[in-house]
Structure formats: C-alpha cells, structure tokens
Coordinates of C-alpha atoms and ligand atoms in Angstrom, one line a residue:
M1 CA -16.2 -20.2 40.6
R2 CA -12.7 -19.6 39.3
V3 CA -9.6 -21.1 40.9
L4 CA -6.9 -18.5 41.5
G5 CA -4.5 -20.8 43.4
S6 CA -4.7 -24.6 43.3
G7 CA -1.4 -25.3 45.1
G8 CA -0.2 -25.7 48.6
P9 CA 2.5 -24.2 50.9
I10 CA 5.6 -25.7 49.2
V11 CA 6.9 -23.8 46.2
D12 CA 7.4 -26.9 44.1
D13 CA 4.0 -27.4 42.5
E14 CA 4.1 -24.5 40.0
R15 CA 0.7 -23.3 41.3
A16 CA -0.3 -20.4 43.4
S17 CA -1.3 -21.2 47.0
S18 CA -5.0 -21.3 47.9
G19 CA -7.5 -18.8 46.5
Y20 CA -10.9 -18.9 44.8
V21 CA -13.1 -16.1 43.4
V22 CA -16.8 -16.6 43.3
L23 CA -18.6 -14.8 40.5
L24 CA -22.3 -14.3 39.9
D25 CA -23.5 -13.5 36.4
G26 CA -19.8 -12.9 35.6
E27 CA -19.4 -10.3 38.3
P28 CA -16.8 -11.0 41.0
Q29 CA -18.4 -11.2 44.4
L30 CA -16.0 -12.7 47.0
L31 CA -12.6 -14.2 47.5
V32 CA -12.0 -17.4 49.5
D33 CA -8.5 -17.4 50.8
A34 CA -5.6 -15.3 49.7
G35 CA -2.4 -17.4 49.6
G36 CA 0.8 -16.4 47.9
G37 CA 0.4 -15.9 44.2
V38 CA -3.3 -15.2 44.4
A39 CA -2.8 -11.4 43.8
L40 CA -1.0 -12.2 40.5
R41 CA -3.6 -14.8 39.5
M42 CA -6.4 -12.3 40.3
A43 CA -4.9 -9.9 37.8
Q44 CA -4.6 -12.7 35.2
A45 CA -8.3 -13.5 35.8
G46 CA -9.2 -9.9 35.1
V47 CA -10.5 -9.3 38.7
A48 CA -9.6 -6.2 40.7
P49 CA -9.5 -6.6 44.4
E50 CA -11.7 -3.5 44.9
Q51 CA -14.5 -5.4 43.1
L52 CA -14.8 -7.8 45.9
R53 CA -17.6 -7.5 48.4
A54 CA -15.9 -9.8 50.9
V55 CA -12.8 -11.9 51.6
L56 CA -13.3 -15.2 53.5
I57 CA -10.1 -16.5 55.1
S58 CA -10.4 -20.2 56.0
H59 CA -7.4 -20.1 58.4
T60 CA -4.3 -18.1 58.9
H61 CA -1.7 -20.6 57.6
V62 CA 0.6 -18.7 55.3
D63 CA -0.6 -20.5 52.1
H64 CA -4.1 -19.2 52.8
S65 CA -3.4 -15.6 53.9
A66 CA 0.0 -14.3 52.7
D67 CA -1.4 -12.1 49.8
L68 CA -4.3 -10.5 51.8
I69 CA -2.4 -7.3 52.6
A70 CA -1.1 -7.1 49.0
L71 CA -4.7 -7.2 47.7
L72 CA -5.8 -4.5 50.2
K73 CA -2.9 -2.3 49.2
S74 CA -3.8 -2.7 45.5
A75 CA -7.4 -1.7 46.2
S76 CA -6.1 1.5 47.9
F77 CA -5.3 2.8 44.4
S78 CA -9.0 2.6 43.4
S79 CA -11.8 4.9 44.2
R80 CA -13.6 2.3 46.4
R81 CA -14.9 3.7 49.7
E82 CA -17.5 1.1 50.6
P83 CA -16.5 -1.2 53.5
M84 CA -15.3 -4.7 52.7
T85 CA -16.4 -7.7 54.8
L86 CA -13.6 -10.0 56.1
V87 CA -14.6 -13.3 57.6
G88 CA -12.1 -15.4 59.5
P89 CA -11.7 -17.9 62.4
S90 CA -11.3 -17.4 66.1
G91 CA -7.8 -18.1 67.5
T92 CA -5.9 -20.3 69.8
G93 CA -2.3 -20.9 70.8
P94 CA 0.1 -19.6 68.0
F95 CA -2.8 -18.9 65.7
P96 CA -4.4 -15.5 66.4
A97 CA -8.1 -14.9 65.7
I98 CA -8.7 -13.0 62.4
G99 CA -9.0 -9.6 64.3
P100 CA -5.6 -9.8 66.1
F101 CA -4.1 -11.4 63.0
L102 CA -4.9 -8.1 61.1
E103 CA -3.9 -6.0 64.1
A104 CA -0.5 -7.6 64.0
Q105 CA -0.1 -6.4 60.4
L106 CA -2.1 -3.2 60.2
G107 CA -2.5 -2.1 63.8
D108 CA -0.6 0.7 65.6
A109 CA 2.3 -1.7 66.3
G110 CA 1.9 -3.7 63.1
A111 CA 4.5 -4.3 60.5
W112 CA 2.4 -2.4 57.9
R113 CA 0.9 0.2 60.2
Y114 CA 1.1 2.7 57.4
L115 CA -2.0 0.9 56.1
G116 CA -3.8 1.1 59.5
G117 CA -6.7 3.1 58.0
Y118 CA -8.4 -0.2 57.0
L119 CA -9.0 -1.0 60.7
R120 CA -10.2 2.5 61.7
E121 CA -13.9 3.3 62.1
E122 CA -13.9 5.9 59.4
G123 CA -11.9 3.7 57.0
Q124 CA -9.0 4.9 54.9
P125 CA -9.4 4.3 52.0
F126 CA -12.2 2.0 53.2
R127 CA -13.0 0.0 56.3
L128 CA -12.6 -3.7 56.8
V129 CA -15.6 -5.1 58.7
V130 CA -14.2 -8.1 60.5
E131 CA -16.5 -11.0 61.3
E132 CA -14.8 -13.5 63.5
V133 CA -16.4 -17.0 63.6
D134 CA -16.0 -19.1 66.7
V135 CA -14.7 -22.4 65.3
S136 CA -16.2 -24.4 68.2
G137 CA -19.6 -22.9 67.8
E138 CA -22.6 -23.3 65.6
A139 CA -22.6 -22.4 61.9
R140 CA -22.8 -18.7 61.2
A141 CA -24.6 -17.0 58.3
H142 CA -23.2 -13.9 56.5
S143 CA -25.1 -11.8 54.1
I144 CA -22.8 -10.7 51.3
G145 CA -24.7 -8.7 48.7
P146 CA -26.7 -11.2 46.7
L147 CA -25.0 -14.1 48.3
R148 CA -25.6 -16.0 51.5
V149 CA -22.4 -17.4 53.1
S150 CA -22.4 -20.0 55.8
S151 CA -19.3 -20.7 57.9
V152 CA -18.4 -23.4 60.4
G153 CA -15.4 -24.7 62.2
V154 CA -13.6 -27.6 60.5
P155 CA -11.0 -30.1 61.9
H156 CA -7.5 -29.0 60.8
G157 CA -5.3 -30.4 63.6
P158 CA -4.6 -27.6 66.1
V159 CA -5.3 -24.9 63.6
P160 CA -8.6 -22.9 64.0
A161 CA -10.1 -23.3 60.5
L162 CA -13.4 -22.7 58.7
G163 CA -15.3 -24.3 55.9
F164 CA -17.7 -22.2 53.8
V165 CA -20.8 -22.7 51.8
V166 CA -21.7 -19.9 49.4
E167 CA -25.2 -19.8 47.9
G168 CA -26.6 -17.5 45.3
G169 CA -28.2 -17.4 41.9
G170 CA -29.9 -20.7 42.6
S171 CA -26.7 -22.7 43.2
S172 CA -24.2 -23.4 46.0
I173 CA -20.5 -24.1 46.4
A174 CA -19.0 -25.8 49.4
F175 CA -15.4 -24.9 50.2
G176 CA -14.0 -27.4 52.6
G177 CA -10.6 -25.7 53.1
D178 CA -7.9 -27.6 54.8
Q179 CA -9.5 -30.2 57.0
R180 CA -10.0 -34.0 57.7
L181 CA -13.7 -33.9 56.7
D182 CA -14.7 -35.9 59.8
D183 CA -16.8 -33.2 61.6
P184 CA -20.6 -33.6 61.0
R185 CA -21.1 -29.9 61.3
F186 CA -19.5 -29.2 57.9
A187 CA -21.1 -32.3 56.4
E188 CA -24.5 -30.9 57.3
L189 CA -23.7 -27.5 55.9
A190 CA -22.3 -28.9 52.6
R191 CA -25.1 -31.4 52.0
G192 CA -26.5 -31.2 48.5
A193 CA -24.1 -28.4 47.3
D194 CA -23.8 -28.2 43.6
L195 CA -20.0 -28.0 43.7
F196 CA -17.6 -29.2 46.4
V197 CA -14.0 -27.8 46.4
A198 CA -11.9 -30.5 48.1
H199 CA -8.3 -30.1 49.1
H200 CA -6.1 -32.9 47.7
A201 CA -3.2 -32.3 50.0
I202 CA -2.2 -35.9 50.8
P203 CA -2.1 -39.3 49.0
E204 CA -4.0 -42.2 50.5
E205 CA -1.1 -43.7 52.4
S206 CA -0.4 -40.8 54.7
G207 CA 0.1 -40.8 58.4
G208 CA 1.4 -38.7 61.2
V209 CA 0.8 -34.9 61.2
A210 CA -0.3 -34.8 57.5
A211 CA -3.2 -37.2 58.2
S212 CA -4.2 -35.2 61.3
L213 CA -4.5 -32.1 59.2
H214 CA -6.0 -33.3 55.9
A215 CA -8.5 -35.7 54.3
T216 CA -7.3 -38.7 52.3
P217 CA -8.7 -39.4 48.9
S218 CA -11.0 -42.1 50.4
Q219 CA -12.3 -39.6 52.9
I220 CA -12.9 -37.1 50.1
G221 CA -14.8 -39.7 48.1
A222 CA -16.9 -40.9 51.0
F223 CA -17.7 -37.3 52.0
A224 CA -18.8 -36.3 48.5
R225 CA -21.0 -39.5 48.3
D226 CA -22.6 -39.0 51.7
A227 CA -23.1 -35.3 51.3
E228 CA -24.6 -35.9 47.9
V229 CA -22.7 -33.0 46.3
G230 CA -23.2 -32.4 42.6
S231 CA -19.6 -32.5 41.5
V232 CA -16.1 -32.2 43.0
V233 CA -13.1 -30.0 42.1
L234 CA -9.8 -31.1 43.6
S235 CA -7.4 -28.3 44.6
H236 CA -4.6 -27.5 47.1
H237 CA -2.5 -30.0 45.2
M238 CA 1.0 -30.7 46.5
A239 CA 3.9 -32.5 44.8
R240 CA 3.3 -35.4 47.2
S241 CA -0.4 -35.7 46.2
L242 CA 0.1 -35.0 42.5
E243 CA 2.6 -37.8 42.3
R244 CA -0.2 -40.2 43.2
L245 CA -3.0 -38.3 41.3
D246 CA -4.3 -41.3 39.3
E247 CA -4.5 -43.4 42.4
S248 CA -6.3 -40.7 44.2
L249 CA -8.8 -40.3 41.4
A250 CA -9.5 -44.0 41.3
I251 CA -10.0 -44.1 45.1
I252 CA -12.4 -41.2 45.0
G253 CA -14.2 -42.8 42.0
E254 CA -14.8 -46.0 43.9
R255 CA -16.8 -44.1 46.4
Y256 CA -18.4 -41.2 44.5
D257 CA -20.3 -41.4 41.2
G258 CA -20.3 -37.7 40.3
E259 CA -17.9 -35.7 38.2
V260 CA -14.4 -35.1 39.7
T261 CA -12.2 -32.5 38.1
V262 CA -8.6 -31.8 38.8
G263 CA -8.6 -28.1 39.5
A264 CA -5.9 -25.8 38.0
D265 CA -4.9 -22.2 38.5
L266 CA -7.3 -19.9 36.5
G267 CA -9.7 -22.8 35.8
C268 CA -13.4 -22.0 35.8
Y269 CA -15.8 -24.4 37.4
P270 CA -19.5 -23.5 37.3
A271 CA -21.8 -24.6 40.1
R272 CA -25.0 -26.1 38.6
Ligands
LIG1 ZN1 -3.6 -25.3 56.5

C-alpha cells in the first residue's frame, strides 16, 4: 500500500488530503479515497489513473473526494475502455449517496456534464460501475480483479461513511477512514488484518464535534489491540494532531504492542 495523501481537510499540514493506492506484485489495483492533491501524488508515485480497477470512496467529504473527477478526466486521455468500479456510501441529509454525488457533477445538469459519458451505459471513454453500499446494512463484498474488498458503514457523526478491508496475495489491509472506531461491524471486518490504516485526526484531549467524528489515540490503540491487527499506519494527520504526535504515539503504545508507523505522502507500507 502506498499513501498518496496523509493529510486532512485544512491546507496547513503540507500533505495531500486522503488517498491510498493498493498494489499487488507492484501493479496498481485500486484507489481508496481521492482527496485534493491525490492526483498530483499519483503522478509522483508513477501510477496512472487508467491503471486502476476500482476507486473506493469512504465518504463524500471534500478531503476524500475532490480529486475524483480530475483523475477520471486524466484517464480519458488514455486508451482504456474497460469499465471502472466505483464503490461509495449511501446518502442522507446534505450528503448525497455516491450515485447522486456523481450525477451532480457528471449528470445532464451537472457542473461537468461534458464528462457525462462516464455515467452512460455505453461508457465514453469508459463506464463507471457504481456500487452504492448502505451504511446501515451488513458488510458487502466486492470482487475487484484478484482482490476481495469488503465494505461496511462506520460511525463518522452524521456523515454516511464506509470502512474497507482489502484482501489479496495472502494479506489484508483495513482502511478505517474517518470514524470513531466504536462500531463492532468494522471491528469484526478488520479483525486480524495485516495492516490497519488509522486516521489520526484528533489529539487525545478532544471534545465536541471533532470527538463525535473521529477516534482518539486511545481508541486507535485499543482498537488495534482488540482487533489483533499486524501493524498500524497513522494517516489523515492534521496540524492539531501533529502538534501532539509524541503524546499520541505514547498513548497508542500503552495499548497496542505492534508496530505503529507515522504515515507520510508517498510512503510505502507493505501488508505482511
Ligand atoms: Zn470526513
């Protein structure tokens, strides 16, 4: 797994927003999230968007989805014609489901309707096959080439959001996305994963809205211990959490014995 963006939504962390590419035997397979800056980082990683079998969008917050259309536009310059799978959450309130989210951009009344061919049956230049996952339902399985992807709703305040587990080549990676880590459905899915990508968005002493959206370091440590994951990569750093990084690492280390790495843009983190 290679991190493309290890930052959050505020442009003060000198990191791209959320994005991860999963590779198998060195070949790019899928992208998890497409926040701002991910398109540039993808080029720096030597990955072309048209190489991807699928894009998984954990939720439609801007820092997880803003570069999606830029990546699709880039791929339109390639010879790719095979459909691309796009997995995303169901919707509620001000957060449209992944299908209407795309319609609002690429549909007939969308801002970028000149790229509407992606949503048409015949696909121009290729078709996006949208798989919407009900965040209140059971975990779903997706077959993505040689990979098996599982998705399930995760608690991110009022925002419909998904966590993913990607399995292939004998190893597995759990992507928690933005969430509090207190829903047993994701814990069950992530159990025993070789690598757990945890979002370090808040320091331990957080309250209010931030704590209703994100896991604290103690919650990350307890989750990693209880789910018996092989190792942890911290990502989705923000200035407020980086300022307290040493404290966060100590708190996680008090609860979890495994290796904890501070993820960085373009860093490679093998699952094994
Ligand atoms: Zn979010």
